[in-house]
Tab-separated table of C-alpha atoms in Angstrom:
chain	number	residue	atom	x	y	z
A	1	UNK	CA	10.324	-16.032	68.769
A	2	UNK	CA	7.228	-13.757	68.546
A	3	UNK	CA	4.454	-13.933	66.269
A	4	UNK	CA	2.977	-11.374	64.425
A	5	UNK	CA	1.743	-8.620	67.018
A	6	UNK	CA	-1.217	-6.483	66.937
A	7	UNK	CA	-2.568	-3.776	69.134
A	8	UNK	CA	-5.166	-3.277	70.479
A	9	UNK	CA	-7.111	-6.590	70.506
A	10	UNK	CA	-10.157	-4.649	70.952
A	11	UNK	CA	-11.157	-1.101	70.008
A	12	UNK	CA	-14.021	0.792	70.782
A	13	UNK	CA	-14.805	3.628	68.430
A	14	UNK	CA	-17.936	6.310	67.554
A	15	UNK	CA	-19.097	7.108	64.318
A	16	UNK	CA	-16.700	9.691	62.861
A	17	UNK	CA	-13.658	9.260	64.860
A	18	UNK	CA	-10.310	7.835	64.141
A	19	UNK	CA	-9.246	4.392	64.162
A	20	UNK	CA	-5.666	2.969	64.183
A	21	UNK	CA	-4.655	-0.182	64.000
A	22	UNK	CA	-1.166	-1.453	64.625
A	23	UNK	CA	0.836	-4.409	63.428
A	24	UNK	CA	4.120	-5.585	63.965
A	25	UNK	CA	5.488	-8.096	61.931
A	26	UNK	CA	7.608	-11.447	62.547
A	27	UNK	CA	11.285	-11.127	63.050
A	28	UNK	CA	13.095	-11.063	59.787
A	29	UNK	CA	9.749	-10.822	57.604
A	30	UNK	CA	9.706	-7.776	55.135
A	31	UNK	CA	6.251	-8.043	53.612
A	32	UNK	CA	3.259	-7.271	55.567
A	33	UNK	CA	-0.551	-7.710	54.391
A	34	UNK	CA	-3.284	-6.215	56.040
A	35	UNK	CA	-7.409	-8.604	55.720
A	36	UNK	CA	-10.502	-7.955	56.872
A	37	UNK	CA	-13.402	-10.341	58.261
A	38	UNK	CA	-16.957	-9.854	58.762
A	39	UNK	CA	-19.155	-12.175	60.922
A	40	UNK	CA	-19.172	-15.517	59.353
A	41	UNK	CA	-17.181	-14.477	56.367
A	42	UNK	CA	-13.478	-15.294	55.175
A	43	UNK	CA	-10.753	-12.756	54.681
A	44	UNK	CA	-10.707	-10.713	52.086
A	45	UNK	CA	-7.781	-8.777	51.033
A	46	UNK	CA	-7.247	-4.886	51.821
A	47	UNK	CA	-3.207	-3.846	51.277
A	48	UNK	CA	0.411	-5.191	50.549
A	49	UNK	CA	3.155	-2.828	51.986
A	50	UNK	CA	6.824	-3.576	51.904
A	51	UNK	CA	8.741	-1.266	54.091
A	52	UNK	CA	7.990	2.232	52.981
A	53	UNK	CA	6.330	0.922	49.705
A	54	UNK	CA	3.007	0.351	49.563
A	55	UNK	CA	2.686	-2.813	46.323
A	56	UNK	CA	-0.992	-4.189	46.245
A	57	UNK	CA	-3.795	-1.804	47.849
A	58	UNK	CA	-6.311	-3.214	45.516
A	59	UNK	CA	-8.647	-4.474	48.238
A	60	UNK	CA	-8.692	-1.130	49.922
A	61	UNK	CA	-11.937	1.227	50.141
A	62	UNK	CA	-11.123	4.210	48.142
A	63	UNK	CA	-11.444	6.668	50.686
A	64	UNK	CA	-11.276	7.170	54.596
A	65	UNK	CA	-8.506	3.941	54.771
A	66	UNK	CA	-4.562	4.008	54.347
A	67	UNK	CA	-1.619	1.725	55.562
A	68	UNK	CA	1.650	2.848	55.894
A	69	UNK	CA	4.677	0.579	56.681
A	70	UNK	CA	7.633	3.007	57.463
A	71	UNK	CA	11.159	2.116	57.892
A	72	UNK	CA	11.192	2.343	61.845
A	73	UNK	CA	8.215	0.956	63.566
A	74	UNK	CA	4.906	-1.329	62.899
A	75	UNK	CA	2.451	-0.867	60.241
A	76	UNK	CA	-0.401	1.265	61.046
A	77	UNK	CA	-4.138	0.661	59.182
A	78	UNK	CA	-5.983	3.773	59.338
A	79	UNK	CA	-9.853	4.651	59.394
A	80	UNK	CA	-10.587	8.023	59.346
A	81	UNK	CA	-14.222	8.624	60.332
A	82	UNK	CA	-15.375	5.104	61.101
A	83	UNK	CA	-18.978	4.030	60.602
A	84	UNK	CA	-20.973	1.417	61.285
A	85	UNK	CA	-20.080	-0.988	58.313
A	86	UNK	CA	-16.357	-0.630	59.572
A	87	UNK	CA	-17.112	-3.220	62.490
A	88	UNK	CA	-14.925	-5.892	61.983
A	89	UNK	CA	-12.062	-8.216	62.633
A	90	UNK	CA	-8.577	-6.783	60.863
A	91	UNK	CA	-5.912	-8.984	60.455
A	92	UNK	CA	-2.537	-8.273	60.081
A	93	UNK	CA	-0.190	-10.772	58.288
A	94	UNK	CA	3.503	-11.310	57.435
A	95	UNK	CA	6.339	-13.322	55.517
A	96	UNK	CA	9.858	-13.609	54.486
A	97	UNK	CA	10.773	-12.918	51.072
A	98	UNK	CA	9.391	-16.428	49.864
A	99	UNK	CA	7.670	-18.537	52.529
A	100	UNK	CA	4.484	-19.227	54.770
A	101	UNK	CA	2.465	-16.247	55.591
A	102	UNK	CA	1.958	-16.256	59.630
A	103	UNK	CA	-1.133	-13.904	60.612
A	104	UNK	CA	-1.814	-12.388	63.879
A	105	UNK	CA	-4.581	-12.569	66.651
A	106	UNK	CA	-6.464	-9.722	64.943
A	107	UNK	CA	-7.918	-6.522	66.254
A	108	UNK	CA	-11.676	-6.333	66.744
A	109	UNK	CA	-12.942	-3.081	65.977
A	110	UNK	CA	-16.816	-1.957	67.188
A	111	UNK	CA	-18.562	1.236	66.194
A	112	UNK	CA	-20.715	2.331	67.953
B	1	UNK	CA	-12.166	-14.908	38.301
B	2	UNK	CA	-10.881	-14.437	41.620
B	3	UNK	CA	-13.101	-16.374	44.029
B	4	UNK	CA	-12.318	-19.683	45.899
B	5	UNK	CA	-15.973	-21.345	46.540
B	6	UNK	CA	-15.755	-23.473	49.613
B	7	UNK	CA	-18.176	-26.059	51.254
B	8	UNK	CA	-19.879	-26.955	53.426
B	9	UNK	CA	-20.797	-23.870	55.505
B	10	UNK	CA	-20.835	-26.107	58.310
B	11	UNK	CA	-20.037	-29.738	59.145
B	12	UNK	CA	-20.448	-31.752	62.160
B	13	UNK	CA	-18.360	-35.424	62.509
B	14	UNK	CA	-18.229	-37.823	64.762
B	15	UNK	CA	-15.315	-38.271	66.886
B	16	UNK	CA	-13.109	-40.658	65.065
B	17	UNK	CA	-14.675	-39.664	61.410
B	18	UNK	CA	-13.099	-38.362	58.304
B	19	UNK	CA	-14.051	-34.672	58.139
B	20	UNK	CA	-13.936	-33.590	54.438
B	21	UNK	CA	-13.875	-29.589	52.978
B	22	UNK	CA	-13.862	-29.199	49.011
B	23	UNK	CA	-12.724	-25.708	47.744
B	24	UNK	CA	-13.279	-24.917	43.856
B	25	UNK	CA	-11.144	-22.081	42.023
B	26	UNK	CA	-11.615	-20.486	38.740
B	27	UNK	CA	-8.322	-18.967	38.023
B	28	UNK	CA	-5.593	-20.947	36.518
B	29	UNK	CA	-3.051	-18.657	37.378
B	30	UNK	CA	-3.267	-19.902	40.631
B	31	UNK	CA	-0.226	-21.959	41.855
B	32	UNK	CA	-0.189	-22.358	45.601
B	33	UNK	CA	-3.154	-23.501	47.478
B	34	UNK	CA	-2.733	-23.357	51.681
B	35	UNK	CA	-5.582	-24.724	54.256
B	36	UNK	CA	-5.770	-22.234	57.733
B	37	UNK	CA	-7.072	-23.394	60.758
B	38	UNK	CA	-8.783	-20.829	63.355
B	39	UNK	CA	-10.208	-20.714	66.539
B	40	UNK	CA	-12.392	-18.118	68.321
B	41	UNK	CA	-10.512	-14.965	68.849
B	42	UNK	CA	-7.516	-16.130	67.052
B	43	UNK	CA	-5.807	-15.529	63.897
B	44	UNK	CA	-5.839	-18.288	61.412
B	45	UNK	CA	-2.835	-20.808	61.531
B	46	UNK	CA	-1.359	-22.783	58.364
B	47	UNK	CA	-2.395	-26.125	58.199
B	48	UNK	CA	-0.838	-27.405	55.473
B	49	UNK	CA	-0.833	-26.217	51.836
B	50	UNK	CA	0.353	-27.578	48.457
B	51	UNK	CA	1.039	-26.837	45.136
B	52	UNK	CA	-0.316	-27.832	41.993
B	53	UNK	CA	2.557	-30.317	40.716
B	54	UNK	CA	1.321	-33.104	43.024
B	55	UNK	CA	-1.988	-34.314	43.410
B	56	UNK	CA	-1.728	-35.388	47.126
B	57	UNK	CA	0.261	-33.834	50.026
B	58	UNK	CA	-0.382	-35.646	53.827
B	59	UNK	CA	0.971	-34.232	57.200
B	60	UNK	CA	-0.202	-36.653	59.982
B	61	UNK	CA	-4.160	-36.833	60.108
B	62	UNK	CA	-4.458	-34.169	57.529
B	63	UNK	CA	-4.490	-34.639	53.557
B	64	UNK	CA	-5.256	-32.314	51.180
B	65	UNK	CA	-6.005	-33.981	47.658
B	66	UNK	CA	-5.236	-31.560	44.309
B	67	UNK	CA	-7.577	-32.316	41.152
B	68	UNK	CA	-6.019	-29.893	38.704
B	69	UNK	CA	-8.178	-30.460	35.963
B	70	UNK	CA	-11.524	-29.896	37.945
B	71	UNK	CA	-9.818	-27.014	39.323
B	72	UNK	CA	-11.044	-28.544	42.660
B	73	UNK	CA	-8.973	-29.522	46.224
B	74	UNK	CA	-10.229	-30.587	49.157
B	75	UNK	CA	-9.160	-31.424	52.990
B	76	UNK	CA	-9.256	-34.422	54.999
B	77	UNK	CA	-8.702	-35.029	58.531
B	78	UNK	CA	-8.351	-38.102	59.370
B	79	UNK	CA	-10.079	-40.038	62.530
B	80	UNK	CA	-11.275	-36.430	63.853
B	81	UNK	CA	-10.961	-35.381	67.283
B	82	UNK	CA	-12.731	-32.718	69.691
B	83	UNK	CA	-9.937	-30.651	69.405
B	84	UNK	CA	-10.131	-30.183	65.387
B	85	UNK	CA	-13.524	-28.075	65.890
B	86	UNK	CA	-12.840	-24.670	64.263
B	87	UNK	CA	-13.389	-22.836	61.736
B	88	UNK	CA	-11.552	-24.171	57.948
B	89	UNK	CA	-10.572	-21.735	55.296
B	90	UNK	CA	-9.153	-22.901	52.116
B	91	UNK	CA	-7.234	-20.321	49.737
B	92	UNK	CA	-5.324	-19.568	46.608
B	93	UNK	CA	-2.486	-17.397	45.508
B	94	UNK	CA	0.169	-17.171	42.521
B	95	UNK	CA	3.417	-15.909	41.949
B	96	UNK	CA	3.410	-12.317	42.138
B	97	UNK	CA	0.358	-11.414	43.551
B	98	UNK	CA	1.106	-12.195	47.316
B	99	UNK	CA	-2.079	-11.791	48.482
B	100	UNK	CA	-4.193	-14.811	49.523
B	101	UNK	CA	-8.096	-15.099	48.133
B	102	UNK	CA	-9.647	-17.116	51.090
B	103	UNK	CA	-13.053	-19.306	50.689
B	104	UNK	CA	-15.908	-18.764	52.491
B	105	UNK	CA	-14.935	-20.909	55.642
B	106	UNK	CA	-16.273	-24.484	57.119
B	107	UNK	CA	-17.124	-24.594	60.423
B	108	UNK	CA	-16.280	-28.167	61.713
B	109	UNK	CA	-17.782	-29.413	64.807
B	110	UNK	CA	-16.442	-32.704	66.156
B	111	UNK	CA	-18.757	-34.599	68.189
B	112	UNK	CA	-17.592	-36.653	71.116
């Protein structure tokens, strides 16, 4: 019974180029949430996606991020032109309709 | 309105000891209050969480007590072992909002 899956563990990027981040959610689990950490911080909220709907992007920057959760496949969080302040862990996170929200191993994402 | 404070920053116990985190909240709104537990280069992992129509919920060494009126809960682990050192985060969420607002994080250090 996997966990919640994420890809790559580690990503390596340059100022101003693309990063995507991929998540694939527990078996059965419909609702998928995407954090982010900074050294020594706690999580803080970026988006809520249901499949094909995105419900809560309220944590989000404004501009160069998006999440998509489409019908077929895992949910991709997308930085277009990364900079420096994007270094961080993202976390990807999922649950059932009503239940215990299971998070993944994270992807660590450097700019350098 | 949205914040969870959480201390200490850090916290170092004995082996044997009663490790205690307090979290604070300011929104009532709030109904469902979980504890994560996470280790370098991992994802954070329920603990144990409870809601706010019981003031005490246990699950082996770990407690967490629920003061509603102080809008205050804390964790306990009971006689604290090596393996407990991680990092603690304490959140909040309510019905309808999903999304989890996370405190600050404890790092626990249990000494042998």
């Amino acid at each position: 019974n996997a966990g919640v899956m994420q890809n790559p563990r580690h990503l390596v990027r340059r100022r101003g180029q693309e990063a995507r981040l991929r998540c694939s959610p527990m078996k059965g689990h419909s609702h998928v949430y995407w954090y982010r950490q900074l050294p020594e911080e706690g999580l803080k909220f970026m988006v809520y996606l249901q499949k094909e709907n995105i419900i809560d992007e309220s944590g989000m920057p404004k501009e160069r991020f998006s999440a998509e959760f489409p019908k077929e496949g895992p949910s991709i969080l997308r930085i277009q032109q990364v900079v420096r302040g994007d270094s961080a862990a993202y976390f990807c996170a999922s649950s059932p309709d009503r239940g215990r929200t299971h998070f993944g191993d994270g992807t660590r994402l450097s700019i350098l | 309105q949205q914040q969870v404070k959480q201390s200490p920053q850090s916290l170092i116990v004995q082996k044997g000891g009663i490790s205690i985190i307090n979290c604070a909240y300011e929104n009532t709104a709030f109904d469902y209050f979980p504890w994560y537990q996470q280790f370098p280069g991992k994802g954070p992992a329920l603990l144990i969480a409870i809601r706010p129509d019981v003031s005490e919920k246990k699950e082996g060494r770990f407690t967490i007590s629920f003061n509603k009126s102080a809008k205050q809960f804390s964790l306990h682990i009971m006689d604290s072992q090596p393996g407990d050192s991680a990092t603690y985060f304490c959140a909040a969420s309510y019905q309808g909002a999903q999304k989890l607002v996370f405190g600050q994080g404890t790092r626990l250090t249990i000494n042998p």
